Amino acid sequence: MPRILPIPPIHPRALSGPYPGPRPKALALPIALTLTLAVPAPLAARDLPPDWAALTDAHLDIVPRTDAERTRIAAVTAPPTDFSAPWPYEDKPGGAQTVRARPTADAFSQPAANLTFAQELEFKMGNGLFTRDWVSAPASTLASDGLGPLYNARGCQACHIKDGRGHPPAGPDDTALSMFLRISIPAPAPDPADLAAIRTYIAGTHPTAPDPVYGGQLQDFALPGLPAEYRLDVSYTEFAVPLSGGEVAMLRRPTYTAADLGFGPLAPGAMLSPRVAPQMIGMGLLEAIPTADILALADPDDADGDGISGSPQIVWSRAHDRPMLGRFGLKAGTPSVLEQSADAFAGDIGISNPLHPDGWGDCSPAQTACRTARHGGDPEQAGFEIDQTALDLVTFYSRTLAVPARRDIADPQVLRGREVFHSTGCAACHRANFVTHRLTGDNPASFQLIWPYTDLLLHDMGPDLADNRPEGRANGQEWRTAPLWGIGLTQTVSGEATFLHDGRARTLLEAVLWHGGEAQASRDRVITLPPADRAALLRFLESL
């Protein structure tokens, strides 16, 4: 039988011990809530695969949890049973990092609310680098040169519009500035004689390799004297999906074409995957969720028979030289915010850095003019186009972009929609909340109760959403569960509301209706809901 535990007043920064600072007004709220608590088996008691058991968060400076803390955390993150009123602190999805929700395009661009004065300065310096437009080398501004030679954008914010989502081209006259195609080809497993490759090979990975000419992603811009690699063409075919109550939703099925190839045909068997730039908020909090808590949710063989079989992505960390849990990217192909930032600098902008030292970015050996072009590495920056200090500032900025507060959480329609979200099974993958590691020092992600609505696991989303391109342990139908916090502010921030990995969905309802695979049953329940409940579900999502 599940245990019944009362939930005492709890603040994200005070799961045990006093809250270090003025107590927020939220602590005055009465919490007379009793939840049915189903505590998962401790990881040590489970038959974990050896490669899971070896995954740790040793790269973080962690203060181990006490037994009392673990009990309180299990209680506060247990699945709820009472949907009649707002839950304690769900209005603060980023815990103590949460900021007021602004009704402007700057809603995702605010620093975390709990930064120290010195950290705010780091945030602002990182913001300056994030919004910088890079130029070609040589240039009088040595700290800003090194663009390309092939690239998708001149700066980070060109893709992550106001730190929010990108979007596919709106028409034939629009560019694909915040969207590109990843590319790879099938490859054999590493040769046992190649010791370096064997050392970094993760068992269970689908072996792939970059296109021998076009590399790992297609760049649609180039410096003068070089052709761009391609132009992205997107076309759509619309079709109707009947809903209960006589309603009809129109979905659009995309077709992607790599047109005007600048370096000849793609390799035989080339696999393309469209990617829209994701929003940036809350990344440091996602990074601070204990690996053990994520693995506790994984059920790759669907042992409990609920139709949900989330699997962890496991990738090789360049920064820490070992396997780590993948958390970032649409298929969770990157383990840390630092590596996500370094990969984007190299692949999207062509900026060398300590993790990707080549000045030519994603140019392949076959692109000789690109490889021999002038690059911007300078002795003052240790030979890189962005050095470790500047990369760390961008990483800190990316880690500490605040999550806006929830809106209208006590609205009866929002409360009903939250109940529908759980009753239709959406919360099986979009897990509501976690508590982050307790970290040493003034780390602003330390010991926060957060509400990201994701499990950070890979799930089969069915053939309709498949890109048919594996990445690491993810096959061509698997995607990481996307965090939902802030999703209701997409239009406000980015100027357009498009969703899913390729922006095909123009509304949240369309995004739900594209779900298949493990989410097919939940999607079908949404179709048959009474129209009022379906509207409530969407209203709840808009409040996130």
XYZ file of C-alpha atoms in Angstrom:
544
model
C 0.000 0.000 0.000
C 1.259 3.487 -0.732
C 2.190 5.592 2.248
C 0.196 8.703 3.136
C 2.350 11.647 4.135
C 1.197 15.171 5.017
C 3.015 17.915 3.136
C 4.391 20.596 5.485
C 5.043 24.166 4.311
C 8.019 24.003 2.000
C 10.008 26.525 0.028
C 12.319 25.657 -2.864
C 15.366 26.909 -0.920
C 14.250 25.472 2.407
C 13.568 21.785 1.917
C 15.660 21.408 5.042
C 17.157 24.125 7.174
C 16.271 27.811 7.284
C 15.622 29.839 4.176
C 18.632 32.144 3.680
C 16.879 35.464 3.263
C 13.505 37.169 3.536
C 10.656 34.703 3.373
C 8.438 35.224 0.339
C 4.736 35.859 0.759
C 4.016 32.418 -0.626
C 5.100 30.864 2.656
C 2.038 32.379 4.300
C -0.237 30.205 2.171
C -1.931 27.443 4.170
C -0.920 24.009 2.940
C -3.549 21.545 4.026
C -2.769 18.985 1.374
C -2.419 15.239 1.763
C -1.023 13.321 -1.198
C -0.913 9.652 -1.988
C 2.800 8.960 -2.188
C 4.140 6.159 -4.350
C 7.873 6.223 -3.667
C 9.973 4.600 -6.432
C 12.374 1.890 -5.398
C 15.791 3.275 -4.437
C 18.243 3.023 -7.304
C 20.503 0.708 -5.331
C 17.673 -1.797 -5.029
C 16.978 -1.904 -8.741
C 18.672 -4.093 -11.321
C 20.257 -1.214 -13.221
C 22.148 -1.799 -16.439
C 25.873 -1.383 -15.756
C 26.152 1.703 -17.972
C 23.315 3.388 -16.052
C 24.831 2.589 -12.674
C 28.095 4.187 -13.782
C 26.428 7.530 -14.531
C 27.034 10.124 -11.834
C 26.929 13.877 -11.371
C 30.554 14.008 -10.248
C 31.127 17.069 -12.445
C 28.878 19.056 -10.069
C 29.928 20.169 -6.581
C 27.189 18.311 -4.697
C 26.263 18.211 -1.043
C 24.742 14.713 -0.561
C 21.094 14.581 0.485
C 20.178 13.381 3.923
C 17.535 10.720 4.519
C 15.211 13.394 5.882
C 15.669 15.494 2.749
C 14.983 12.516 0.510
C 11.736 11.841 2.370
C 10.557 15.440 2.029
C 11.577 15.603 -1.633
C 9.654 12.403 -2.390
C 6.626 13.916 -0.692
C 6.680 17.263 -2.455
C 7.218 15.700 -5.897
C 4.670 12.893 -5.515
C 1.832 12.705 -8.066
C -1.072 14.790 -6.741
C -4.613 13.679 -6.072
C -6.257 17.027 -5.259
C -6.912 19.202 -8.316
C -9.345 21.644 -6.743
C -6.850 24.408 -5.979
C -3.321 25.518 -6.938
C -0.516 23.386 -5.529
C 2.101 24.898 -3.245
C 4.702 26.868 -5.214
C 3.589 25.752 -8.690
C 3.355 29.458 -9.512
C 7.174 29.525 -9.235
C 8.275 27.015 -11.897
C 11.935 28.008 -11.542
C 11.907 27.955 -7.749
C 13.812 30.901 -6.297
C 15.041 31.730 -9.818
C 11.489 32.572 -10.971
C 10.778 36.130 -12.131
C 7.593 38.050 -12.823
C 6.044 37.118 -16.172
C 6.435 40.138 -18.431
C 3.911 40.662 -21.243
C 6.721 41.662 -23.621
C 9.324 40.078 -25.872
C 11.803 40.266 -22.969
C 9.904 37.660 -20.930
C 12.657 35.033 -21.448
C 15.628 37.426 -21.178
C 15.649 38.122 -17.445
C 18.373 37.004 -15.024
C 17.423 34.479 -12.361
C 15.921 36.239 -9.373
C 18.381 34.748 -6.861
C 21.672 35.862 -8.450
C 24.196 37.702 -6.333
C 25.424 41.124 -7.436
C 28.608 39.568 -8.853
C 26.590 36.922 -10.687
C 24.374 39.592 -12.234
C 27.529 41.152 -13.671
C 28.569 37.762 -15.115
C 25.076 37.390 -16.569
C 25.287 40.787 -18.287
C 28.729 40.040 -19.748
C 27.463 36.694 -20.994
C 24.442 38.427 -22.498
C 26.765 40.753 -24.411
C 28.521 37.760 -25.955
C 25.248 35.933 -26.624
C 23.823 38.902 -28.543
C 27.085 39.701 -30.388
C 27.227 39.533 -34.182
C 30.493 37.877 -35.224
C 32.461 39.108 -38.249
C 34.933 37.500 -40.626
C 38.660 37.510 -39.940
C 40.800 39.524 -40.014
C 39.015 42.422 -38.357
C 39.937 45.328 -36.117
C 37.715 43.822 -33.413
C 39.845 40.768 -32.620
C 37.438 39.555 -29.947
C 34.591 39.389 -32.481
C 36.193 37.892 -35.575
C 36.310 34.331 -36.836
C 32.819 33.943 -38.313
C 32.368 30.882 -40.526
C 33.615 30.398 -43.149
C 30.308 28.469 -43.406
C 27.617 29.299 -40.876
C 23.909 29.298 -40.036
C 23.857 32.592 -38.127
C 26.181 35.413 -37.085
C 25.250 35.188 -33.419
C 23.436 33.137 -30.806
C 20.359 35.330 -30.536
C 19.787 35.320 -34.290
C 18.484 31.753 -33.841
C 17.223 31.895 -30.247
C 15.026 34.917 -30.876
C 14.926 36.952 -27.636
C 16.136 33.760 -25.920
C 13.025 31.981 -27.194
C 12.182 29.570 -29.975
C 13.049 29.875 -33.620
C 10.613 29.102 -36.411
C 10.586 27.598 -39.907
C 10.538 29.910 -42.930
C 7.184 31.689 -43.104
C 7.180 31.686 -46.906
C 9.393 31.710 -50.004
C 10.758 35.174 -49.154
C 11.680 34.274 -45.571
C 15.050 32.820 -44.529
C 15.601 29.704 -42.422
C 17.751 31.715 -40.013
C 16.540 29.950 -36.856
C 16.234 26.486 -38.393
C 18.653 24.106 -40.109
C 19.090 20.496 -41.187
C 21.358 18.096 -39.340
C 22.920 15.481 -41.580
C 24.615 12.126 -41.073
C 25.154 8.834 -42.851
C 25.052 5.260 -41.544
C 28.375 4.000 -40.310
C 29.805 0.766 -38.910
C 30.731 0.424 -35.263
C 34.292 1.553 -34.496
C 37.158 -0.668 -35.541
C 38.475 -2.456 -32.442
C 41.947 -1.336 -33.505
C 40.913 2.319 -33.239
C 41.487 2.690 -29.511
C 40.484 6.365 -29.391
C 37.151 5.654 -31.070
C 36.508 2.585 -28.923
C 37.169 4.582 -25.753
C 34.447 7.102 -26.566
C 31.986 4.633 -28.097
C 28.811 4.182 -26.035
C 27.242 0.729 -26.200
C 23.779 0.876 -27.713
C 24.627 3.892 -29.871
C 23.413 3.863 -33.457
C 26.653 4.294 -35.406
C 26.550 7.291 -37.737
C 29.115 9.563 -39.344
C 29.057 13.086 -40.788
C 28.439 13.477 -44.506
C 31.931 13.240 -46.081
C 31.418 16.597 -47.828
C 28.768 18.508 -45.846
C 29.764 17.500 -42.323
C 27.284 17.278 -39.452
C 24.863 20.049 -40.387
C 24.035 22.088 -43.447
C 25.015 25.777 -43.375
C 23.006 28.174 -45.516
C 25.420 31.138 -45.294
C 29.057 31.552 -46.337
C 31.715 34.239 -46.361
C 32.467 35.972 -49.700
C 34.257 33.687 -52.131
C 32.554 30.502 -50.899
C 29.176 29.060 -51.828
C 26.638 28.367 -49.123
C 26.049 24.663 -48.621
C 22.338 24.775 -49.439
C 19.015 26.544 -49.244
C 16.254 25.069 -47.082
C 12.943 24.612 -48.862
C 9.874 23.673 -46.823
C 6.471 22.821 -48.256
C 3.332 21.663 -46.456
C 0.338 19.459 -47.144
C -2.666 20.198 -44.947
C -5.137 17.604 -43.707
C -8.073 17.600 -41.313
C -8.368 15.781 -37.985
C -11.986 15.445 -36.759
C -12.485 16.114 -33.051
C -15.357 15.408 -30.705
C -18.186 17.923 -30.625
C -17.999 18.537 -34.360
C -14.715 20.426 -34.157
C -11.976 19.982 -36.759
C -8.246 20.707 -36.498
C -6.073 21.330 -39.560
C -2.561 19.904 -39.427
C 0.236 20.515 -41.927
C 2.677 17.797 -42.932
C 6.081 19.237 -43.905
C 8.440 18.199 -46.690
C 12.032 19.417 -46.449
C 14.379 19.820 -49.377
C 18.076 20.667 -49.320
C 18.021 22.812 -52.465
C 20.825 24.536 -54.379
C 23.547 22.304 -52.957
C 26.825 24.209 -53.155
C 29.271 21.281 -53.033
C 27.621 18.580 -55.108
C 25.155 15.851 -54.125
C 24.707 14.507 -50.642
C 26.293 11.153 -49.843
C 24.203 8.025 -50.544
C 22.055 7.222 -47.555
C 22.290 10.750 -46.136
C 19.789 11.306 -43.318
C 18.420 14.808 -42.725
C 16.751 16.108 -39.575
C 15.102 19.546 -39.345
C 15.764 21.444 -36.130
C 14.222 24.678 -34.868
C 16.217 26.529 -32.207
C 14.654 25.852 -28.766
C 13.957 28.354 -25.981
C 16.757 28.993 -23.484
C 15.092 29.403 -20.077
C 15.839 27.204 -17.070
C 18.771 25.311 -18.580
C 20.918 25.453 -15.463
C 18.053 24.032 -13.419
C 17.630 21.129 -15.849
C 21.355 20.486 -15.593
C 21.098 20.326 -11.788
C 18.380 17.635 -11.647
C 20.031 14.544 -10.153
C 20.827 11.903 -12.744
C 19.484 9.279 -10.321
C 16.076 10.994 -10.260
C 15.870 10.903 -14.055
C 17.013 7.285 -14.284
C 14.390 6.341 -11.681
C 11.716 7.329 -14.215
C 13.172 5.304 -17.093
C 11.384 2.120 -18.141
C 12.883 1.133 -21.511
C 11.152 -2.254 -21.617
C 7.818 -0.941 -20.287
C 8.039 -3.288 -17.324
C 4.994 -1.698 -15.702
C 2.883 -2.144 -18.839
C 1.623 1.440 -19.020
C 2.738 1.918 -22.626
C 5.426 4.449 -21.674
C 9.019 3.295 -22.055
C 11.309 6.274 -21.584
C 15.014 5.618 -22.047
C 18.027 7.669 -21.007
C 20.298 9.109 -23.648
C 23.937 8.403 -22.793
C 26.637 10.385 -24.585
C 30.364 10.938 -24.353
C 31.279 14.199 -22.650
C 34.161 16.051 -24.274
C 34.437 18.354 -21.273
C 34.585 15.597 -18.640
C 36.032 12.752 -20.728
C 33.489 10.134 -19.700
C 29.932 8.952 -20.421
C 27.192 11.211 -19.080
C 23.416 11.454 -19.207
C 22.299 13.463 -22.234
C 19.926 16.304 -21.323
C 20.080 19.025 -23.983
C 19.153 19.091 -27.634
C 16.035 17.688 -29.236
C 17.357 14.131 -28.890
C 19.257 14.859 -25.639
C 22.553 14.528 -27.491
C 24.506 16.863 -25.195
C 25.183 16.373 -21.459
C 25.841 19.926 -20.251
C 25.116 23.582 -20.951
C 28.842 24.184 -21.489
C 29.025 21.573 -24.236
C 25.752 22.705 -25.787
C 27.180 26.233 -25.980
C 30.524 25.104 -27.389
C 28.837 22.882 -29.998
C 26.612 25.756 -31.148
C 29.526 28.156 -31.475
C 31.419 25.662 -33.644
C 28.568 24.249 -35.713
C 26.188 27.185 -36.073
C 28.581 30.152 -36.216
C 31.939 28.581 -37.071
C 33.647 29.882 -33.919
C 36.491 27.764 -32.534
C 36.694 27.195 -28.788
C 38.498 24.935 -26.308
C 36.146 22.005 -26.981
C 36.161 22.533 -30.774
C 39.564 24.033 -31.615
C 39.322 23.932 -35.428
C 38.955 27.430 -36.862
C 36.942 26.196 -39.827
C 33.937 25.021 -37.825
C 31.935 22.293 -39.560
C 33.880 22.424 -42.865
C 34.847 18.929 -43.987
C 38.255 17.913 -45.421
C 36.597 17.906 -48.859
C 35.867 21.643 -48.523
C 39.471 22.721 -48.994
C 38.815 26.413 -49.663
C 36.860 26.612 -46.419
C 39.589 24.875 -44.439
C 42.346 27.114 -45.798
C 40.456 30.395 -45.378
C 41.665 32.971 -42.856
C 40.452 32.218 -39.346
C 40.222 34.395 -36.271
C 42.139 32.531 -33.572
C 44.333 34.972 -31.642
C 47.170 34.462 -29.132
C 45.284 36.697 -26.692
C 42.498 34.082 -26.732
C 44.785 31.044 -26.457
C 44.520 30.588 -30.222
C 40.736 30.239 -30.194
C 38.059 32.489 -31.640
C 36.281 32.413 -28.277
C 38.389 31.446 -25.279
C 37.432 29.563 -22.142
C 36.685 32.708 -20.152
C 34.227 34.028 -22.709
C 32.716 30.574 -23.256
C 32.164 30.275 -19.508
C 30.373 33.643 -19.475
C 28.007 32.547 -22.260
C 27.449 29.274 -20.421
C 26.633 31.096 -17.179
C 24.209 33.351 -19.040
C 22.533 30.327 -20.607
C 22.305 28.570 -17.237
C 20.723 31.503 -15.428
C 18.030 32.787 -17.790
C 15.009 32.915 -15.528
C 11.776 30.992 -15.924
C 8.747 33.338 -15.824
C 6.097 32.817 -13.186
C 2.904 30.922 -14.009
C -0.203 32.937 -14.807
C -3.836 32.425 -13.776
C -3.104 29.330 -11.711
C -6.324 29.706 -9.685
C -8.542 30.189 -12.735
C -11.190 27.400 -12.687
C -10.601 26.563 -16.352
C -6.834 26.315 -15.771
C -7.396 24.055 -12.769
C -9.677 21.824 -14.815
C -7.133 21.754 -17.621
C -4.408 20.685 -15.216
C -6.597 17.779 -14.105
C -7.240 16.820 -17.744
C -3.468 16.986 -18.399
C -2.935 14.338 -15.734
C -5.998 12.210 -16.454
C -5.186 11.898 -20.171
C -1.677 10.664 -19.358
C 0.334 13.688 -20.516
C 2.161 13.823 -17.176
C 3.583 10.332 -17.732
C 6.318 11.908 -19.870
C 5.896 15.605 -19.075
C 6.710 15.055 -15.400
C 5.644 18.104 -13.444
C 8.388 18.712 -10.900
C 11.805 17.864 -9.485
C 14.119 19.099 -6.759
C 17.617 19.961 -7.922
C 20.859 18.912 -6.253
C 22.049 20.810 -3.217
C 25.203 22.438 -4.595
C 28.091 24.144 -2.867
C 28.774 27.867 -2.859
C 26.332 30.382 -4.283
C 25.173 28.203 -7.178
C 21.728 29.659 -8.025
C 20.440 26.253 -9.162
C 21.014 24.717 -5.740
C 18.127 22.837 -4.073
C 15.234 24.294 -6.025
C 11.732 22.869 -6.337
C 11.133 23.309 -10.093
C 8.255 22.581 -12.483
C 9.708 21.959 -15.960
C 7.143 19.374 -17.135
C 9.669 16.965 -18.641
C 11.397 13.724 -17.693
C 14.398 14.441 -19.989
C 14.088 10.886 -21.339
C 13.815 9.604 -24.908
C 10.384 8.440 -26.071
C 9.142 6.891 -29.293
C 6.810 9.519 -30.778
C 5.624 7.432 -33.709
C 6.197 7.575 -37.464
C 4.478 10.910 -38.066
C 7.063 12.814 -36.022
C 9.993 10.616 -37.037
C 13.026 12.204 -38.655
C 14.400 8.695 -39.379
C 17.846 9.873 -38.299
C 19.339 8.236 -35.201
C 21.465 10.236 -32.791
C 23.402 8.461 -30.077
C 21.027 5.970 -28.467
C 17.954 7.685 -29.916
C 16.514 6.000 -32.970
C 14.755 7.782 -35.812
C 11.422 7.937 -33.955
C 12.678 8.939 -30.519
C 12.807 12.455 -29.076
C 13.584 13.900 -25.673
C 10.494 15.074 -23.785
C 10.437 18.829 -24.295
C 10.144 21.024 -21.179
C 6.839 22.899 -21.190
C 7.657 25.778 -18.836
C 7.158 29.097 -20.585
C 5.368 27.526 -23.545
C 2.385 29.857 -23.165
C 4.647 32.879 -23.777
C 6.059 31.633 -27.095
C 4.078 34.065 -29.235
C 4.879 36.972 -26.915
C 8.629 36.316 -27.016
C 9.292 35.094 -30.539
C 6.542 36.859 -32.470
C 5.367 33.505 -33.817
C 3.933 30.466 -32.079
C 5.287 27.314 -33.705
C 5.970 24.096 -31.826
C 7.650 20.674 -32.045
C 11.171 20.000 -33.272
C 10.524 21.479 -36.710
C 7.899 24.109 -35.965
C 5.192 22.359 -37.976
C 2.565 22.902 -35.267
C 1.053 26.402 -35.313
C -0.951 25.904 -32.120
C -0.626 23.867 -28.962
C -3.562 21.729 -30.088
C -1.752 20.891 -33.320
C 1.346 19.951 -31.300
C -0.713 17.540 -29.180
C -2.373 15.995 -32.234
C 0.996 15.165 -33.817
C 1.898 12.950 -30.860
C 2.043 9.248 -31.652
C 3.935 6.179 -30.508
C 4.032 6.101 -26.720
C 1.809 9.211 -26.653
C -0.809 7.843 -29.070
C -3.260 6.856 -26.326
C -3.061 10.292 -24.711
C -3.489 11.980 -28.072
C -6.574 9.863 -28.819
C -8.078 10.772 -25.446
C -7.651 14.462 -26.269
C -9.511 13.935 -29.554
C -12.487 12.379 -27.748
C -12.612 14.845 -24.856
C -15.699 17.014 -24.462
C -14.833 20.319 -26.194
C -14.926 22.186 -22.871
C -12.294 19.860 -21.385
C -10.124 20.141 -24.483
C -10.312 23.928 -24.246
C -9.398 23.701 -20.545
C -6.353 21.561 -21.345
C -5.101 24.165 -23.811
C -5.808 26.940 -21.327
C -3.668 25.100 -18.765
C -0.792 24.754 -21.240
C -1.038 28.459 -22.034
C -0.627 29.201 -18.316
C 2.734 27.408 -18.133
